[in-house]
Short mmCIF file of C-alpha atoms in Angstrom, two decimals:
data_model
loop_
_atom_site.label_atom_id
_atom_site.label_comp_id
_atom_site.label_asym_id
_atom_site.label_seq_id
_atom_site.Cartn_x
_atom_site.Cartn_y
_atom_site.Cartn_z
CA CYS A 1 -28.40 -43.61 -131.64
CA SER A 2 -28.72 -39.88 -131.95
CA ALA A 3 -26.79 -37.63 -129.61
CA GLN A 4 -29.48 -34.96 -129.92
CA ARG A 5 -31.69 -34.37 -126.91
CA TRP A 6 -35.25 -33.72 -128.00
CA TRP A 7 -38.79 -34.02 -126.75
CA SER A 8 -42.27 -33.43 -128.07
CA PRO A 9 -45.28 -32.50 -125.93
CA LEU A 10 -47.51 -33.85 -128.70
CA SER A 11 -45.99 -37.32 -128.61
CA CYS A 12 -46.13 -37.34 -124.80
CA ARG A 13 -49.84 -36.46 -124.92
CA ALA A 14 -50.36 -39.26 -127.41
CA ALA A 15 -48.60 -41.67 -125.05
CA SER A 16 -50.87 -40.55 -122.25
CA GLY A 17 -53.98 -41.25 -124.32
CA VAL A 18 -54.63 -44.13 -121.94
CA ALA A 19 -53.72 -41.96 -118.96
CA GLY A 20 -54.84 -43.25 -115.62
CA THR A 21 -54.06 -46.85 -116.46
CA ALA A 22 -50.91 -48.77 -115.59
CA GLU A 23 -50.16 -49.35 -119.27
CA GLY A 24 -50.67 -45.67 -120.03
CA LEU A 25 -48.20 -44.60 -117.35
CA ALA A 26 -45.61 -47.08 -118.58
CA MET A 27 -46.06 -45.88 -122.15
CA GLN A 28 -45.69 -42.25 -121.11
CA ALA A 29 -42.63 -43.06 -119.01
CA ARG A 30 -41.02 -44.88 -121.93
CA THR A 31 -41.74 -41.97 -124.29
CA LEU A 32 -40.30 -39.39 -121.93
CA LEU A 33 -37.18 -41.42 -121.20
CA LEU A 34 -36.48 -42.25 -124.85
CA GLN A 35 -36.88 -38.64 -125.86
CA ALA A 36 -34.63 -37.45 -123.04
CA ILE A 37 -31.94 -39.88 -124.18
CA GLY A 38 -32.48 -39.16 -127.89
CA SER A 39 -33.07 -42.81 -128.75
CA SER A 40 -35.79 -44.74 -130.54
CA GLU A 41 -35.70 -47.78 -128.24
CA ALA A 42 -32.74 -47.85 -125.80
CA TRP A 43 -33.73 -46.71 -122.30
CA GLN A 44 -31.79 -48.89 -119.86
CA CYS A 45 -29.20 -46.25 -118.87
CA SER A 46 -28.55 -42.48 -119.02
CA GLY A 47 -31.39 -39.95 -119.55
CA ARG A 48 -30.69 -37.97 -116.36
CA ALA A 49 -29.53 -34.75 -118.02
CA GLY A 50 -32.28 -34.92 -120.63
CA LEU A 51 -34.98 -35.28 -117.98
CA ALA A 52 -33.56 -32.42 -115.91
CA VAL A 53 -34.49 -29.67 -118.41
CA ASP A 54 -37.00 -27.13 -117.12
CA ASP A 55 -39.54 -27.79 -119.89
CA LEU A 56 -40.20 -31.30 -118.60
CA GLN A 57 -40.56 -30.73 -114.88
CA GLU A 58 -44.31 -30.10 -114.80
CA GLU A 59 -45.02 -33.20 -116.86
CA LEU A 60 -42.66 -35.36 -114.81
CA ALA A 61 -44.25 -34.19 -111.57
CA ALA A 62 -47.70 -35.00 -112.96
CA LEU A 63 -46.58 -38.47 -114.01
CA HIS A 64 -45.09 -39.16 -110.58
CA LYS A 65 -48.33 -38.01 -108.99
CA GLN A 66 -50.27 -40.47 -111.17
CA VAL A 67 -47.90 -43.29 -110.18
CA VAL A 68 -48.50 -42.53 -106.50
CA SER A 69 -52.25 -42.25 -107.07
CA LEU A 70 -52.55 -45.56 -108.90
CA GLY A 71 -50.38 -47.27 -106.29
CA SER A 72 -47.44 -49.64 -106.33
CA GLU A 73 -49.56 -52.74 -105.73
CA ALA A 74 -51.79 -52.09 -108.75
CA LEU A 75 -48.82 -51.24 -110.96
CA GLY A 76 -46.92 -54.32 -109.82
CA ASN A 77 -49.90 -56.56 -110.58
CA GLN A 78 -50.74 -55.06 -113.97
CA LEU A 79 -47.36 -54.34 -115.60
CA ASN A 80 -44.92 -56.82 -117.09
CA LEU A 81 -41.19 -56.83 -116.36
CA ALA A 82 -40.22 -54.49 -119.19
CA ASP A 83 -42.89 -51.92 -118.28
CA LEU A 84 -42.05 -52.02 -114.57
CA SER A 85 -38.37 -51.61 -115.40
CA VAL A 86 -38.87 -48.64 -117.71
CA LEU A 87 -41.23 -46.94 -115.22
CA CYS A 88 -38.72 -47.34 -112.36
CA ARG A 89 -35.85 -46.26 -114.61
CA MET A 90 -37.65 -43.11 -115.79
CA LEU A 91 -38.53 -42.10 -112.23
CA THR A 92 -35.01 -42.58 -110.86
CA ALA A 93 -33.37 -40.94 -113.88
CA ALA A 94 -35.69 -37.95 -113.35
CA GLY A 95 -34.60 -37.67 -109.71
CA PHE A 96 -37.56 -39.29 -107.94
CA LEU A 97 -37.35 -41.98 -105.28
CA PRO A 98 -40.01 -44.59 -106.22
CA ASP A 99 -41.84 -46.79 -103.76
CA ARG A 100 -39.62 -49.79 -103.06
CA ARG A 101 -42.56 -52.10 -103.75
CA LEU A 102 -42.27 -51.28 -107.45
CA PHE A 103 -38.72 -52.64 -107.47
CA VAL A 104 -39.75 -55.71 -105.50
CA ALA A 105 -42.54 -56.43 -107.99
CA GLY A 106 -40.10 -56.10 -110.88
CA ALA A 107 -37.51 -58.24 -109.12
CA THR A 108 -40.09 -60.95 -108.49
CA GLN A 109 -40.92 -61.11 -112.19
CA LEU A 110 -37.26 -61.05 -113.19
CA ARG A 111 -36.43 -63.91 -110.83
CA LYS A 112 -39.18 -66.03 -112.34
CA HIS A 113 -37.62 -65.51 -115.77
CA LEU A 114 -34.13 -66.25 -114.49
CA SER A 115 -35.21 -69.42 -112.73
CA SER A 116 -36.75 -70.71 -115.96
CA GLY A 117 -33.29 -70.88 -117.52
CA SER A 118 -34.55 -69.55 -120.86
CA CYS A 119 -34.01 -65.79 -120.69
CA THR A 120 -33.90 -63.78 -123.89
CA GLY A 121 -31.68 -60.79 -124.50
CA ALA A 122 -34.74 -58.56 -123.99
CA THR A 123 -35.26 -60.08 -120.53
CA PHE A 124 -31.65 -59.48 -119.61
CA ASP A 125 -31.89 -55.89 -120.88
CA ALA A 126 -35.00 -55.22 -118.80
CA GLY A 127 -33.30 -56.77 -115.78
CA ALA A 128 -30.20 -54.62 -116.26
CA GLY A 129 -32.36 -51.50 -116.45
CA LEU A 130 -34.19 -52.53 -113.28
CA ALA A 131 -30.88 -53.21 -111.48
CA LEU A 132 -29.58 -49.75 -112.41
CA ALA A 133 -32.83 -48.10 -111.35
CA ALA A 134 -32.64 -49.89 -107.99
CA CYS A 135 -29.09 -48.61 -107.54
CA GLU A 136 -30.18 -45.08 -108.50
CA ALA A 137 -32.80 -45.39 -105.76
CA GLY A 138 -30.09 -46.05 -103.18
CA GLU A 139 -30.35 -49.85 -103.17
CA GLU A 140 -26.72 -50.45 -104.23
CA GLN A 141 -26.00 -52.63 -101.21
CA SER A 142 -29.32 -54.44 -101.16
CA LEU A 143 -31.72 -55.13 -104.02
CA GLY A 144 -29.57 -53.51 -106.72
CA SER A 145 -26.55 -55.59 -105.75
CA GLU A 146 -28.67 -58.75 -105.55
CA LEU A 147 -30.05 -58.22 -109.05
CA VAL A 148 -26.59 -57.63 -110.47
CA GLY A 149 -25.38 -60.89 -108.94
CA GLU A 150 -28.41 -62.88 -110.11
CA LEU A 151 -28.19 -61.52 -113.68
CA CYS A 152 -24.50 -62.38 -113.88
CA ALA A 153 -25.10 -65.86 -112.45
CA ALA A 154 -27.73 -66.43 -115.15
CA GLY A 155 -25.23 -65.56 -117.90
CA ALA A 156 -26.28 -61.99 -118.67
CA ALA A 157 -22.65 -60.87 -118.89
CA ARG A 158 -21.76 -63.17 -121.78
CA THR A 159 -20.15 -61.33 -124.70
CA HIS A 160 -21.72 -63.27 -127.58
CA GLY A 161 -24.90 -65.12 -128.50
CA GLU A 162 -28.41 -64.27 -129.62
CA ASN A 163 -29.60 -63.99 -126.01
CA ALA A 164 -26.79 -61.67 -124.90
CA LEU A 165 -27.41 -58.16 -123.61
CA GLY A 166 -27.81 -55.28 -126.02
CA GLY A 167 -25.27 -52.48 -125.82
CA THR A 168 -27.48 -50.33 -123.61
CA GLY A 169 -28.29 -53.20 -121.27
CA ALA A 170 -24.58 -53.99 -120.97
CA ALA A 171 -23.83 -50.35 -120.14
CA ALA A 172 -26.62 -50.31 -117.52
CA LEU A 173 -25.34 -53.49 -115.92
CA ALA A 174 -21.77 -52.13 -115.90
CA LEU A 175 -22.82 -48.98 -114.03
CA ALA A 176 -25.06 -50.90 -111.63
CA ALA A 177 -22.26 -53.36 -110.88
CA ALA A 178 -19.73 -50.57 -110.34
CA ALA A 179 -22.12 -48.62 -108.11
CA ALA A 180 -22.70 -51.76 -106.04
CA GLY A 181 -18.99 -52.51 -105.75
CA ARG A 182 -19.32 -55.70 -107.83
CA ALA A 183 -17.51 -54.64 -111.01
CA ASP A 184 -14.32 -56.65 -110.84
CA GLY A 185 -11.95 -56.84 -113.81
CA PRO A 186 -13.49 -59.86 -115.59
CA LEU A 187 -17.07 -58.58 -115.31
CA LEU A 188 -16.21 -55.04 -116.42
CA GLU A 189 -14.16 -56.46 -119.30
CA ALA A 190 -17.02 -58.68 -120.51
CA LEU A 191 -19.54 -55.83 -120.40
CA LEU A 192 -17.23 -53.38 -122.16
CA ILE A 193 -16.58 -55.94 -124.91
CA ARG A 194 -20.33 -56.42 -125.30
CA CYS A 195 -20.76 -52.63 -125.53
CA SER A 196 -18.02 -52.54 -128.16
CA LEU A 197 -19.75 -55.22 -130.22
CA ARG A 198 -23.06 -53.31 -129.96
CA GLU A 199 -21.59 -49.82 -130.20
CA ILE A 200 -24.39 -48.79 -132.57
CA ASP A 201 -26.83 -49.04 -129.63
CA LEU A 202 -25.01 -46.44 -127.55
CA CYS A 203 -25.62 -42.69 -127.28
CA PRO A 204 -22.96 -40.27 -126.01
CA ALA A 205 -24.66 -40.10 -122.60
CA MET A 206 -24.41 -43.88 -122.32
CA LEU A 207 -20.68 -43.65 -122.98
CA GLY A 208 -20.63 -41.19 -120.07
CA ASP A 209 -22.29 -43.84 -117.90
CA LEU A 210 -19.55 -46.29 -118.90
CA ARG A 211 -16.94 -43.70 -118.00
CA LEU A 212 -18.57 -43.32 -114.59
CA ALA A 213 -18.64 -47.11 -114.20
CA ALA A 214 -14.90 -47.24 -114.84
CA LEU A 215 -14.27 -44.43 -112.32
CA LEU A 216 -16.34 -46.21 -109.67
CA ALA A 217 -14.76 -49.59 -110.38
CA GLY A 218 -11.32 -48.00 -110.02
CA PRO A 219 -7.85 -49.10 -111.11
CA ALA A 220 -8.25 -52.49 -109.43
CA ALA A 221 -10.72 -53.37 -112.19
CA THR A 222 -9.58 -51.24 -115.14
CA GLU A 223 -5.96 -52.36 -114.92
CA GLN A 224 -7.10 -55.95 -115.53
CA LEU A 225 -8.88 -55.18 -118.82
CA ASP A 226 -7.68 -56.86 -121.98
CA ILE A 227 -6.73 -54.81 -125.04
CA ARG A 228 -10.20 -54.95 -126.64
CA ALA A 229 -12.06 -53.66 -123.60
CA LEU A 230 -9.35 -51.14 -122.71
CA SER A 231 -9.22 -49.76 -126.25
CA PHE A 232 -13.00 -49.24 -126.30
CA LEU A 233 -12.91 -47.57 -122.88
CA ARG A 234 -10.05 -45.25 -123.79
CA THR A 235 -11.20 -44.40 -127.30
CA LEU A 236 -14.91 -43.77 -126.77
CA CYS A 237 -15.62 -43.46 -123.05
CA LEU A 238 -12.86 -41.64 -121.20
CA ASP A 239 -13.57 -38.32 -122.92
CA ALA A 240 -17.36 -38.65 -122.76
CA ARG A 241 -19.25 -36.17 -120.61
CA LEU A 242 -21.01 -37.79 -117.66
CA ASP A 243 -24.80 -37.93 -117.84
CA ASP A 244 -25.07 -35.58 -114.87
CA PRO A 245 -28.46 -33.89 -114.34
CA ARG A 246 -26.65 -30.86 -112.91
CA LEU A 247 -25.12 -30.19 -116.34
CA ALA A 248 -28.58 -29.60 -117.80
CA LEU A 249 -28.87 -26.48 -115.65
CA LEU A 250 -25.81 -24.77 -117.14
CA PRO A 251 -26.41 -21.69 -119.31
CA ALA A 252 -25.97 -21.96 -123.06
CA GLU A 253 -23.39 -19.17 -123.07
CA ALA A 254 -19.96 -20.36 -121.97
CA GLY A 255 -18.36 -18.30 -119.24
CA ALA A 256 -21.62 -17.13 -117.65
CA PHE A 257 -20.41 -18.31 -114.25
CA ASP A 258 -22.93 -16.44 -112.11
CA GLU A 259 -25.83 -17.92 -114.07
CA ALA A 260 -24.24 -21.38 -113.83
CA LEU A 261 -24.81 -21.51 -110.07
CA THR A 262 -28.03 -22.32 -108.27
CA PRO A 263 -29.16 -19.73 -105.67
CA PHE A 264 -27.87 -21.99 -102.87
CA GLU A 265 -24.50 -22.44 -104.59
CA ALA A 266 -24.25 -18.67 -105.00
CA GLU A 267 -24.86 -18.20 -101.26
CA VAL A 268 -22.14 -20.73 -100.41
CA SER A 269 -19.80 -19.01 -102.88
CA GLU A 270 -20.41 -15.70 -101.12
CA SER A 271 -19.58 -17.29 -97.76
CA LEU A 272 -16.39 -18.80 -99.18
CA GLY A 273 -15.41 -15.29 -100.18
CA GLN A 274 -16.08 -14.05 -96.67
CA CYS A 275 -13.85 -16.84 -95.40
CA GLU A 276 -11.13 -15.50 -97.74
CA ILE A 277 -11.00 -18.76 -99.69
CA PRO A 278 -10.24 -18.19 -103.39
CA HIS A 279 -12.38 -20.53 -105.47
CA ALA A 280 -13.59 -21.26 -108.97
CA ARG A 281 -17.21 -21.36 -110.06
CA ALA A 282 -18.64 -23.98 -112.43
CA ALA A 283 -15.52 -25.95 -113.29
CA LEU A 284 -15.17 -29.29 -115.06
CA ALA A 285 -12.50 -31.70 -113.86
CA SER A 286 -12.07 -35.10 -115.52
CA GLY A 287 -15.59 -34.80 -116.90
CA LEU A 288 -17.03 -34.06 -113.45
CA PHE A 289 -18.90 -30.83 -112.77
CA LEU A 290 -17.65 -28.96 -109.72
CA PRO A 291 -19.96 -26.06 -108.84
CA LEU A 292 -17.44 -24.58 -106.37
CA SER A 293 -13.80 -25.59 -106.07
CA ALA A 294 -10.55 -24.40 -104.58
CA VAL A 295 -8.33 -25.53 -107.42
CA GLN A 296 -5.00 -24.62 -105.87
CA ALA A 297 -3.77 -27.14 -103.33
CA GLY A 298 -4.00 -25.46 -99.94
CA GLY A 299 -6.63 -23.03 -101.23
CA ALA A 300 -8.15 -22.88 -97.76
CA SER A 301 -4.82 -22.39 -96.01
CA VAL A 302 -6.28 -19.40 -94.21
CA LEU A 303 -8.23 -21.90 -92.08
CA GLY A 304 -5.42 -24.37 -91.52
CA GLY A 305 -6.01 -28.00 -90.54
CA ALA A 306 -7.73 -30.44 -92.90
CA ALA A 307 -9.12 -27.64 -95.05
CA ALA A 308 -5.64 -26.55 -96.05
CA ARG A 309 -4.64 -29.87 -97.63
CA GLY A 310 -5.36 -30.72 -101.25
CA GLN A 311 -7.90 -29.46 -103.78
CA LEU A 312 -11.37 -28.80 -102.41
CA ALA A 313 -14.72 -29.50 -104.10
CA ILE A 314 -17.71 -27.90 -102.38
CA PHE A 315 -21.24 -29.03 -103.21
CA ALA A 316 -24.35 -27.13 -102.08
CA GLU A 317 -26.94 -29.88 -101.81
CA ASP A 318 -30.55 -29.11 -102.69
CA ALA A 319 -33.17 -30.12 -105.24
CA ALA A 320 -32.18 -27.34 -107.64
CA ALA A 321 -28.70 -28.87 -107.90
CA ARG A 322 -30.22 -32.36 -108.31
CA ALA A 323 -28.26 -33.47 -105.24
CA VAL A 324 -31.30 -34.86 -103.38
CA TYR A 325 -34.41 -36.73 -104.44
CA ILE A 326 -37.19 -34.47 -105.68
CA ASN A 327 -39.85 -36.20 -103.58
CA ASP A 328 -37.63 -36.81 -100.54
CA GLN A 329 -35.26 -33.89 -100.15
CA SER A 330 -33.90 -35.19 -96.86
CA LYS A 331 -32.01 -37.91 -98.78
CA ARG A 332 -28.87 -37.39 -100.84
CA SER A 333 -29.42 -39.02 -104.22
CA ALA A 334 -27.47 -42.14 -105.12
CA PHE A 335 -26.12 -40.45 -108.26
CA GLN A 336 -24.79 -37.59 -106.13
CA ARG A 337 -23.00 -40.11 -103.93
CA TRP A 338 -21.51 -41.74 -107.04
CA LYS A 339 -20.25 -38.34 -108.13
CA TYR A 340 -18.58 -37.87 -104.77
CA ARG A 341 -16.85 -41.25 -105.10
CA ALA A 342 -15.61 -40.30 -108.57
CA VAL A 343 -14.51 -36.80 -107.51
CA ALA A 344 -12.63 -38.21 -104.51
CA ALA A 345 -11.00 -40.87 -106.71
CA ALA A 346 -9.79 -38.06 -108.98
CA GLY A 347 -7.90 -36.52 -106.05
CA TRP A 348 -10.40 -33.94 -104.75
CA ARG A 349 -11.51 -33.49 -101.14
CA VAL A 350 -15.31 -33.42 -101.06
CA PHE A 351 -17.25 -31.05 -98.79
CA PRO A 352 -21.08 -31.22 -99.04
CA VAL A 353 -23.14 -28.37 -97.60
CA GLU A 354 -26.66 -29.51 -96.65
CA ASP A 355 -29.56 -27.20 -97.40
CA GLY A 356 -31.62 -27.91 -94.26
CA ARG A 357 -28.85 -26.96 -91.88
CA TRP A 358 -27.94 -23.89 -93.96
CA ARG A 359 -31.49 -22.52 -93.91
CA ALA A 360 -31.54 -22.67 -90.11
CA LEU A 361 -28.62 -20.22 -89.94
CA ALA A 362 -29.27 -16.52 -89.48
CA GLY A 363 -27.19 -14.09 -91.49
CA ARG A 364 -23.79 -14.03 -93.10
CA GLU A 365 -21.73 -14.46 -89.97
CA GLU A 366 -23.45 -17.68 -88.92
CA ARG A 367 -23.20 -19.08 -92.44
CA SER A 368 -19.52 -18.23 -92.72
CA GLY A 369 -18.91 -19.78 -89.32
CA HIS A 370 -20.78 -22.93 -90.32
CA LEU A 371 -18.75 -23.21 -93.52
CA LYS A 372 -15.49 -22.85 -91.60
CA GLU A 373 -16.58 -25.61 -89.22
CA LEU A 374 -17.38 -27.92 -92.15
CA LEU A 375 -14.02 -27.32 -93.80
CA LEU A 376 -12.05 -27.70 -90.59
CA ALA A 377 -13.88 -30.95 -89.74
CA GLY A 378 -12.40 -32.56 -92.84
CA PRO A 379 -13.78 -33.93 -96.10
CA LEU A 380 -16.48 -36.50 -96.66
CA GLU A 381 -15.13 -40.01 -97.10
CA PRO A 382 -17.30 -41.39 -99.92
CA THR A 383 -18.31 -45.03 -99.52
CA ILE A 384 -20.38 -47.48 -101.52
#
């Protein structure tokens, strides 16, 4: 699987030759997602950074508009499990929040396959992609978690056999399980072993998803891994860059810190300066992108209280930073919440700054005062 991220407007237009139909939308979604990943056929996980590039935003918005126009009921009735899964997966990877009825339609089809007792590896792969998409849509504690449990109960997590998951499906199920809080040691071990056996299926971004899965699962799971799974995780995954859509917005020239920030992040950085809080811009810590961070413990000591303890990671949340859903900017994206869990697990104190509240403030003094209040109130406590 190629690590190169590429896309072709010509091929996307070819895929939309049957535009306006359910099959045409699914074909276009598959084409976009595969090209964003840099793969010829594996779409079940990653693709977020590839879909976040500026050149694709107009086309993605148009595709989402067509999905809404055609309607979830029509799509659910006309598409098969694989097409529903890839459509949901492309939308969530691109930062959209799909209609829940699309997931329900896919889950209904998947459950019919599972109840038959004769699932193929392709069925399990499609189910794993659907489970991850549901989790990316914020359903980690509901439909996403249910699908993870049902897939595992049906034997999807087996390590061998002709009907076992492909490498990409195993990676998708690992991240979905970890996001849902269901990735215990035995399950994570089985899925990592399957990924190791099908390593040829995996792109670098997918290894980043496995790294994120391990971070979310935590030491309680990773310390139980046997030598095969642990060796694969340490050798190939723990240095992989996370498939974070925010990374796609970084400038090509290293060190261009001002250009690395979104306008909102730059405003928050200015207010941090007014609060006399030394901070770094655009830092990477344990593979995690921190737009604004007080690296020195006690970096906000000028404020005292909770803000003065530990290393601080400040996130300005808006659509430009891919922190909220593109079509529902009042909701923090599930992937952003996963990042917060991983950042907190790495020893950072997480402080989100919400765009809506910030825009209601008038002038520098009010913004600086609001930032001080946020820091003094204490960090976010990330939960599943």
